[in-house]
mmCIF file of C-alpha atoms in Angstrom:
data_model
loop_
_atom_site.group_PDB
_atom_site.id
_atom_site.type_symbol
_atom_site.label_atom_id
_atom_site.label_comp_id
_atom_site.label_asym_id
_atom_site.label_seq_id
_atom_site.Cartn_x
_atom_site.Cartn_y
_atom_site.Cartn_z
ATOM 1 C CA UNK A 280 0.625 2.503 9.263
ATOM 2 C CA UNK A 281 0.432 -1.216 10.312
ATOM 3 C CA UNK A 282 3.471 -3.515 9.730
ATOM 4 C CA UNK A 283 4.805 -6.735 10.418
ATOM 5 C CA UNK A 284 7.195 -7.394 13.129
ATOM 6 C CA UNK A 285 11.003 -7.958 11.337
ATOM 7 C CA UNK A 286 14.201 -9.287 13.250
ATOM 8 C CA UNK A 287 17.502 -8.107 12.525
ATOM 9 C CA UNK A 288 21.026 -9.342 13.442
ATOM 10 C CA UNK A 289 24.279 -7.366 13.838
ATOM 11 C CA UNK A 290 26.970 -9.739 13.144
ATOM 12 C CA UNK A 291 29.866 -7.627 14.887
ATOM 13 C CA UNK A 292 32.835 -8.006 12.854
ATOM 14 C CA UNK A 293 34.796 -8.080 16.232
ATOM 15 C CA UNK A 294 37.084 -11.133 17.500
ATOM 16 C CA UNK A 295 36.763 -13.563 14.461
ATOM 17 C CA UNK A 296 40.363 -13.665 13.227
ATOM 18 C CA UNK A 297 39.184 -15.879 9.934
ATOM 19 C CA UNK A 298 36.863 -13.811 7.819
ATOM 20 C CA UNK A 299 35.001 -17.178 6.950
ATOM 21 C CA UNK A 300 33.597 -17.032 10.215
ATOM 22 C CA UNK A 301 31.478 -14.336 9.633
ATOM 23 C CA UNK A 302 30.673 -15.437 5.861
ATOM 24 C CA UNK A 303 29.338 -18.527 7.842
ATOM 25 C CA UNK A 304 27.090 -16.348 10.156
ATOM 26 C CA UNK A 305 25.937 -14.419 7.217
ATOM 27 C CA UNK A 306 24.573 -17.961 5.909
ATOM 28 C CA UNK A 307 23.703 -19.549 8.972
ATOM 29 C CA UNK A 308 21.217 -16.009 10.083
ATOM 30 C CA UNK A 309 20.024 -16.113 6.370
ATOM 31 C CA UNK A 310 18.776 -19.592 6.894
ATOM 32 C CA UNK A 311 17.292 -19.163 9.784
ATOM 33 C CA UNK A 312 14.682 -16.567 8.917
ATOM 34 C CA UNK A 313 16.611 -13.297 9.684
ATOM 35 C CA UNK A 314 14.406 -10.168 7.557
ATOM 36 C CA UNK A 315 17.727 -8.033 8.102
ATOM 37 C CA UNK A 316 21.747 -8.764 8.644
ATOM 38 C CA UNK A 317 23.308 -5.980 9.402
ATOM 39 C CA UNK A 318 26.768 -5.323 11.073
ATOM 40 C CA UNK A 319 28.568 -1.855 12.288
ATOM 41 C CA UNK A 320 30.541 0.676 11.328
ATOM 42 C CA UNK A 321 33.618 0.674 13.854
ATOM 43 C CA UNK A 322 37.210 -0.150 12.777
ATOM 44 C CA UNK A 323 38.519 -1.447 16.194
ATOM 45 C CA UNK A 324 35.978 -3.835 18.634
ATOM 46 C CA UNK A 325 33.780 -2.264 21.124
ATOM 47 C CA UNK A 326 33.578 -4.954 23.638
ATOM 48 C CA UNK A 327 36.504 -7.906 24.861
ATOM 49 C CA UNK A 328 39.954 -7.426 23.656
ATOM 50 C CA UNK A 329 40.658 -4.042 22.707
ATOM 51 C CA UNK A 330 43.257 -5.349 20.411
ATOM 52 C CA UNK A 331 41.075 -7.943 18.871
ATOM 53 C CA UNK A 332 40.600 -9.236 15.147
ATOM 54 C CA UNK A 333 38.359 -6.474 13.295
ATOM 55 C CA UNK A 334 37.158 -5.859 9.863
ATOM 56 C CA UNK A 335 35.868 -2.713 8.139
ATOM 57 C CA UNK A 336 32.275 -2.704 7.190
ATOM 58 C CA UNK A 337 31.151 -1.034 3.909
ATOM 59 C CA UNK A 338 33.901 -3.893 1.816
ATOM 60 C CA UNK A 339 31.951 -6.522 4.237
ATOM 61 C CA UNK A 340 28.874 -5.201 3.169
ATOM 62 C CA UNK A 341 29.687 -5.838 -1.363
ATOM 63 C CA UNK A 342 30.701 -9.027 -0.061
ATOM 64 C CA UNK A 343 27.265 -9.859 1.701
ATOM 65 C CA UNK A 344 25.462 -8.173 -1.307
ATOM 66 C CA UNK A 345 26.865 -11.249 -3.226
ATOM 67 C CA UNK A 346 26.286 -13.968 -0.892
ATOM 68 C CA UNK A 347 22.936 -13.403 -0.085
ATOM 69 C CA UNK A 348 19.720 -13.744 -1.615
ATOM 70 C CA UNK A 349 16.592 -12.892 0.396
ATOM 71 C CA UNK A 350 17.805 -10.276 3.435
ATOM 72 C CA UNK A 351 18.409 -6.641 3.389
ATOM 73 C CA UNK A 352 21.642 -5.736 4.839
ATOM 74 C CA UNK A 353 22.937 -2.381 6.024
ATOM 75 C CA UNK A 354 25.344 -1.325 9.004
ATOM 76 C CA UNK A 355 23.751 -0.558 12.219
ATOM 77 C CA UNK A 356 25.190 2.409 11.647
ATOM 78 C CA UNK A 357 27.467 4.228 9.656
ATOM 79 C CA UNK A 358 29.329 6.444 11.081
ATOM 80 C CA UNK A 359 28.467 10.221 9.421
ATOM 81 C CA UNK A 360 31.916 11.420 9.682
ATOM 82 C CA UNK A 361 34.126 9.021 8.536
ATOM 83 C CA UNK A 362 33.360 9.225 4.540
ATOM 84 C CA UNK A 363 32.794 11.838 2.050
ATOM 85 C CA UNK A 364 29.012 12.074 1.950
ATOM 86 C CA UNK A 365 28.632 11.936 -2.055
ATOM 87 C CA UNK A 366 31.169 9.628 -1.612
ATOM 88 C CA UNK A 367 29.048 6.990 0.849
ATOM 89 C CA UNK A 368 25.800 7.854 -1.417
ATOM 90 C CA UNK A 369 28.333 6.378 -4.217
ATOM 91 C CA UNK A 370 28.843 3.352 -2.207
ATOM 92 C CA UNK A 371 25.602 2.502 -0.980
ATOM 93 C CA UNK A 372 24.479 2.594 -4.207
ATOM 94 C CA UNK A 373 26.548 -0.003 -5.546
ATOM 95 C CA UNK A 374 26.089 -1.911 -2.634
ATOM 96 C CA UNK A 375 22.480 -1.525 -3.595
ATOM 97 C CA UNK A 376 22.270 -2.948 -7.128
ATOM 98 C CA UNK A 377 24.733 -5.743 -6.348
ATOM 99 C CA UNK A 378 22.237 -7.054 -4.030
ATOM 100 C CA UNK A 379 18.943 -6.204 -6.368
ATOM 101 C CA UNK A 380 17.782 -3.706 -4.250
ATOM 102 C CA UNK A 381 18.489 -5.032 -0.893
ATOM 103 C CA UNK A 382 20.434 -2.373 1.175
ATOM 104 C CA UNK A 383 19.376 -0.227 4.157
ATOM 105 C CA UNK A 384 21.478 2.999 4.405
ATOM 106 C CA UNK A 385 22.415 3.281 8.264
ATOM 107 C CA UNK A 386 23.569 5.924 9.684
ATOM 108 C CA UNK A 387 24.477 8.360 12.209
ATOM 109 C CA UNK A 388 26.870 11.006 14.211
ATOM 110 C CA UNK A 389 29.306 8.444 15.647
ATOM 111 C CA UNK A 390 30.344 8.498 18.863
ATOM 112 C CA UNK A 391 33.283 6.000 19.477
ATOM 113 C CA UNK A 392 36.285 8.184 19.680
ATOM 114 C CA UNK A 393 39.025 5.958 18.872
ATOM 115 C CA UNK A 394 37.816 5.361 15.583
ATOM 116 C CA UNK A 395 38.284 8.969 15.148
ATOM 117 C CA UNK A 396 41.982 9.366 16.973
ATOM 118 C CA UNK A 397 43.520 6.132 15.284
ATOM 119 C CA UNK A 398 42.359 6.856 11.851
ATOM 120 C CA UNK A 399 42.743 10.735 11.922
ATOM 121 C CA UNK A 400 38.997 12.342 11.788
ATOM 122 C CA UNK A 401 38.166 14.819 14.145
ATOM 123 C CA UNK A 402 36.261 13.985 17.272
ATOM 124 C CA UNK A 403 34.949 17.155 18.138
ATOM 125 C CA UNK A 404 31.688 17.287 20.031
ATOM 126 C CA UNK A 405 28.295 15.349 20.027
ATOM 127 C CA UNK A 406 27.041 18.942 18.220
ATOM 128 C CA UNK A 407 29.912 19.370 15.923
ATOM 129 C CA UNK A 408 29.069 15.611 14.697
ATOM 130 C CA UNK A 409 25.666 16.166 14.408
ATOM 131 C CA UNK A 410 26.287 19.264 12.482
ATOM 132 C CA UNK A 411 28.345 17.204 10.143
ATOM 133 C CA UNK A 412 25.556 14.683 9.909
ATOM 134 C CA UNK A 413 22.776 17.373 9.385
ATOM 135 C CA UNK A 414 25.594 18.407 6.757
ATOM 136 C CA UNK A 415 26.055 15.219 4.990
ATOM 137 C CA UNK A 416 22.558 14.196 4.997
ATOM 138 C CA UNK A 417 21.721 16.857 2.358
ATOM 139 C CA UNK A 418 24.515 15.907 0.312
ATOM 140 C CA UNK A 419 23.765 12.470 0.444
ATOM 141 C CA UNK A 420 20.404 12.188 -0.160
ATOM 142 C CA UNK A 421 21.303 14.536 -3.144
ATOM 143 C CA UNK A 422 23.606 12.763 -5.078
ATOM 144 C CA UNK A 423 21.798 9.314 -4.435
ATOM 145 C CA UNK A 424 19.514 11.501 -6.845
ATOM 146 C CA UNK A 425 21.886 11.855 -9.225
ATOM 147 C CA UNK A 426 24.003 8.776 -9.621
ATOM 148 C CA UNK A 427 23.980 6.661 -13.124
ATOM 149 C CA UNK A 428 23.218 4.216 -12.710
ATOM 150 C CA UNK A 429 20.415 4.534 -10.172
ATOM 151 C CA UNK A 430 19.393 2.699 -6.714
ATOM 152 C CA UNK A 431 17.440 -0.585 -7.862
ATOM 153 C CA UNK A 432 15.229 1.020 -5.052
ATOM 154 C CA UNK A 433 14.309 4.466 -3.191
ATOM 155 C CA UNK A 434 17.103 3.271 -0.355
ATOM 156 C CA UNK A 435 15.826 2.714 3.041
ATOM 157 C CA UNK A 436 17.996 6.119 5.613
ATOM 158 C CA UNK A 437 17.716 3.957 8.891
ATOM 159 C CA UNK A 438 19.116 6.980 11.291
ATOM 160 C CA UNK A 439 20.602 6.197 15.120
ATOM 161 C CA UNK A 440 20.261 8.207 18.015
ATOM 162 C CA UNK A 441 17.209 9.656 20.250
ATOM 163 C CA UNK A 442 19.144 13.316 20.510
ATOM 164 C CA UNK A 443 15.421 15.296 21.015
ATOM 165 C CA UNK A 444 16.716 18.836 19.520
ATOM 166 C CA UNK A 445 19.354 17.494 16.388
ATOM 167 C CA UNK A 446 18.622 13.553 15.825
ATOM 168 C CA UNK A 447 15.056 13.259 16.078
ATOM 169 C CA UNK A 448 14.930 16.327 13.637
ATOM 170 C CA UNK A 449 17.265 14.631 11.478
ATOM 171 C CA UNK A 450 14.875 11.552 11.527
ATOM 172 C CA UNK A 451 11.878 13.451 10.539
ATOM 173 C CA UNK A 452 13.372 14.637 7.879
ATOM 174 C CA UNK A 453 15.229 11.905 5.944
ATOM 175 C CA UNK A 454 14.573 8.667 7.874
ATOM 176 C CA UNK A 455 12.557 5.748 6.870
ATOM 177 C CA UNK A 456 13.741 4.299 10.223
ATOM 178 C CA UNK A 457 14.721 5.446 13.231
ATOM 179 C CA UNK A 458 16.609 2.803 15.471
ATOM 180 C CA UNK A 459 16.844 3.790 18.971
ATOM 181 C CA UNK A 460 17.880 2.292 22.657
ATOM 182 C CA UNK A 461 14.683 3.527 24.571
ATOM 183 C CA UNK A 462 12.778 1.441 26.867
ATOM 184 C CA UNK A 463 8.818 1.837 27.232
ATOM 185 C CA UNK A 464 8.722 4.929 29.223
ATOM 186 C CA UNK A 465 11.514 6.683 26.750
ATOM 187 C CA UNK A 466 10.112 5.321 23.635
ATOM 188 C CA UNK A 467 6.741 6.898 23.845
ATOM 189 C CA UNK A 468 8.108 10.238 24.949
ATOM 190 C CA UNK A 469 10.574 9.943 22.026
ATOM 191 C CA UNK A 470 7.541 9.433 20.115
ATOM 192 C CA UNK A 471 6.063 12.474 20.775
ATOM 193 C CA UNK A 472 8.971 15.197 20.273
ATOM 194 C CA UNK A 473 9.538 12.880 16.930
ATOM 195 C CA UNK A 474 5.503 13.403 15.966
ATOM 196 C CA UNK A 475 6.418 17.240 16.826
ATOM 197 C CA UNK A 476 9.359 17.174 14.611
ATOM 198 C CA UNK A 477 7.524 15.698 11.581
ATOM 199 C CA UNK A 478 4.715 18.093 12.077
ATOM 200 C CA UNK A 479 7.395 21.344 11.875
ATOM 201 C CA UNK A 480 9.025 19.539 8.619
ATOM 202 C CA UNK A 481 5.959 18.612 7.084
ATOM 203 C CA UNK A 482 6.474 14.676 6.903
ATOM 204 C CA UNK A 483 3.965 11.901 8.040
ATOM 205 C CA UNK A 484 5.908 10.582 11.384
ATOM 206 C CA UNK A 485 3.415 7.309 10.834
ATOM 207 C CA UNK A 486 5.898 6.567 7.813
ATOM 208 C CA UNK A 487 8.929 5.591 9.928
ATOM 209 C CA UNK A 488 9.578 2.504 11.892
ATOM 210 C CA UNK A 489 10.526 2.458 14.537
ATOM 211 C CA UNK A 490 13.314 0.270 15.720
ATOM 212 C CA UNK A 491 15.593 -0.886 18.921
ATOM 213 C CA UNK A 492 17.554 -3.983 20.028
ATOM 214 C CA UNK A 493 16.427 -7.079 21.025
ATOM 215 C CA UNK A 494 15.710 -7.100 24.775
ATOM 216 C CA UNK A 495 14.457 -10.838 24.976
ATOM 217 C CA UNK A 496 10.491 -11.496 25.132
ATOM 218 C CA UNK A 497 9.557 -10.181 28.019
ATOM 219 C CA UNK A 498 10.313 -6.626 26.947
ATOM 220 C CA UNK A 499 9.327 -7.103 23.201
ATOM 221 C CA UNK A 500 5.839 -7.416 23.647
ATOM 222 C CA UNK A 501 5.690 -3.754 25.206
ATOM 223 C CA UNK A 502 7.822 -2.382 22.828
ATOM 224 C CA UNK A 503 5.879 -3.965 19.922
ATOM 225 C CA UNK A 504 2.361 -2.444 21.255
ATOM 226 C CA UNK A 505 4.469 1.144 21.635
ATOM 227 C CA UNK A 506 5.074 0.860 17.991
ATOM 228 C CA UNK A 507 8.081 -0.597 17.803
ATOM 229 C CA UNK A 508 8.263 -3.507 14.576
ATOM 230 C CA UNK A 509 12.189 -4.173 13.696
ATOM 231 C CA UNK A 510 14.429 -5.762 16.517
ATOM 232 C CA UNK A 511 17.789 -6.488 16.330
ATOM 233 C CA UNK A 512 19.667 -9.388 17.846
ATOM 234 C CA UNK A 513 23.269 -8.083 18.287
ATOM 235 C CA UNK A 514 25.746 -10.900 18.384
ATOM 236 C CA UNK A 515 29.576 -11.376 18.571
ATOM 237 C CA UNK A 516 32.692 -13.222 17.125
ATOM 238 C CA UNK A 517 34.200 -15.511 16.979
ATOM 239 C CA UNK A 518 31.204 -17.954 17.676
ATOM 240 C CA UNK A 519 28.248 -15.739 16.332
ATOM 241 C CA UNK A 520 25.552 -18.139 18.526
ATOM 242 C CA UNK A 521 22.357 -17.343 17.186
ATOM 243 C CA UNK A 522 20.288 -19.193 19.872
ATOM 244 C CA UNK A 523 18.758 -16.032 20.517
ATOM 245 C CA UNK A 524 17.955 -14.700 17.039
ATOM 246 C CA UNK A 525 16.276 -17.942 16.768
ATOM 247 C CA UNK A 526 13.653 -16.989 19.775
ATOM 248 C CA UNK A 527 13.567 -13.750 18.433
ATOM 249 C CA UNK A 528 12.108 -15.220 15.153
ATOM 250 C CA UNK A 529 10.189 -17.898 16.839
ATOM 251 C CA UNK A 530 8.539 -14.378 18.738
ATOM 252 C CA UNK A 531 8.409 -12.750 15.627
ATOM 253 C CA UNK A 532 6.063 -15.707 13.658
ATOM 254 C CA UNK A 533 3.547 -15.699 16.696
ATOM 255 C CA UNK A 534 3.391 -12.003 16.222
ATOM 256 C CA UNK A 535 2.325 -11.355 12.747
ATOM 257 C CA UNK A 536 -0.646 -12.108 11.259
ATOM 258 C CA UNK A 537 -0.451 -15.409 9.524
ATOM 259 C CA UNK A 538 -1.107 -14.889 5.716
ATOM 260 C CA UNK A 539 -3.785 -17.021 3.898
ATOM 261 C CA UNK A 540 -3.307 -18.521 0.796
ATOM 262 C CA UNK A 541 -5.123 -17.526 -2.220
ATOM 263 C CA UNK A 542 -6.261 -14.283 -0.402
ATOM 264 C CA UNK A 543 -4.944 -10.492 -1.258
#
């Protein structure tokens, strides 16, 4: 399945102690061409001052649904154990039709394990979370089935991780997109056990992008020719720079095929 090269930005809601500042990056990344804005799903910042401004993501993400007009938007990801599962489905699709149809449904086990001691969930294991999400992802997908009002859309399950026995499973089974940190070598062994995972479940593997962070140009032509077609520029408060979501969409416009007018 062929498809066009998209860039992404995470706006980390981390170290911008006036909300407006990240309202302004949400406009500012929209201008500039961004396909996707996503941010994360953490309730305490990951990098800097541990004690740093913060703000929680699914409320951030109604608020973007409003403010934009062309992106998708999503959280890069969700964490699977921190919400009722028919409860998130609930969520994402009202996030969904307040944007017209514009959200990507991000997700996976979590990992960060203060979020999990401050606000009382328990941390477990890596295979007790990915139990969970195994767990959730059925109940999920099924009320999303349910819900009246529907999605304006099918949403978009972007699942996180490269876990070879439980992730890439989960992937071929519910994911439109699977976002990963592999490099070249990784990716395209990845690939394979994914392939051999969709094969076993029954899916087409060829229907899921395939995405990672931005690693700057040099690496993103590789990447791009091992399949690879939505980057993500990850930036920071309180400044959000977007110099380099800029070269990433400069990259991304010499990439794609330039569409003629008049033509189908």
């Amino acid at each position: 399945m062929s498809r066009p090269v998209r860039i992404g930005v995470q706006l980390q809601p981390q170290h911008a102690p006036d909300y407006g500042l990240i309202r302004d990056a949400v406009l500012r990344a929209e201008d500039a061409g961004v396909d996707i804005v996503f941010n994360w799903d953490h309730f305490f910042p990951l990098t800097g001052d541990p004690a740093g401004a913060h703000f929680e993501c699914w409320t951030m993400l109604g608020a973007w649904a409003e403010q934009t007009e062309r992106v998708e938007l999503g959280a890069l990801v969700t964490g699977g154990g921190y919400r009722n599962p028919d409860l998130l489905a609930d969520m994402a699709r009202t996030v969904d039709n307040i944007s017209g149809g514009r959200l990507i449904l991000g997700i996976g086990a979590g990992w960060f394990e203060r979020d999990y001691d401050e606000y009382g969930y328990e941390f477990g294991t890596p295979g007790s979370r990915l139990n969970l999400l195994k767990d959730s992802m059925s109940r999920l997908t099924s009320r999303l089935a349910k819900l009246n009002p529907p999605p304006v859309r099918e949403i978009p399950i972007l699942i996180g991780g490269g876990g070879e026995r439980k992730t890439l499973r989960l992937v071929a089974e519910y994911a439109d997109i699977w976002h990963s940190f592999a490099d070249v070598s990784t990716l395209a062994h990845k690939n394979k056990v994914l392939a051999e995972h969709a094969a076993a479940a029954g899916t087409d593997e060829s229907r899921i992008e395939r995405s990672v962070q931005w690693q700057g140009r040099d690496e993103a032509k590789a990447l791009h020719d091992a399949g690879v077609t939505l980057f993500t520029v990850g930036v920071s408060g309180p400044t959000y720079d977007l110099t380099e979501v800029r070269r990433a969409i400069e990259w991304r416009d010499e990439v794609n095929p330039e569409v003629l007018e008049g033509l189908a």
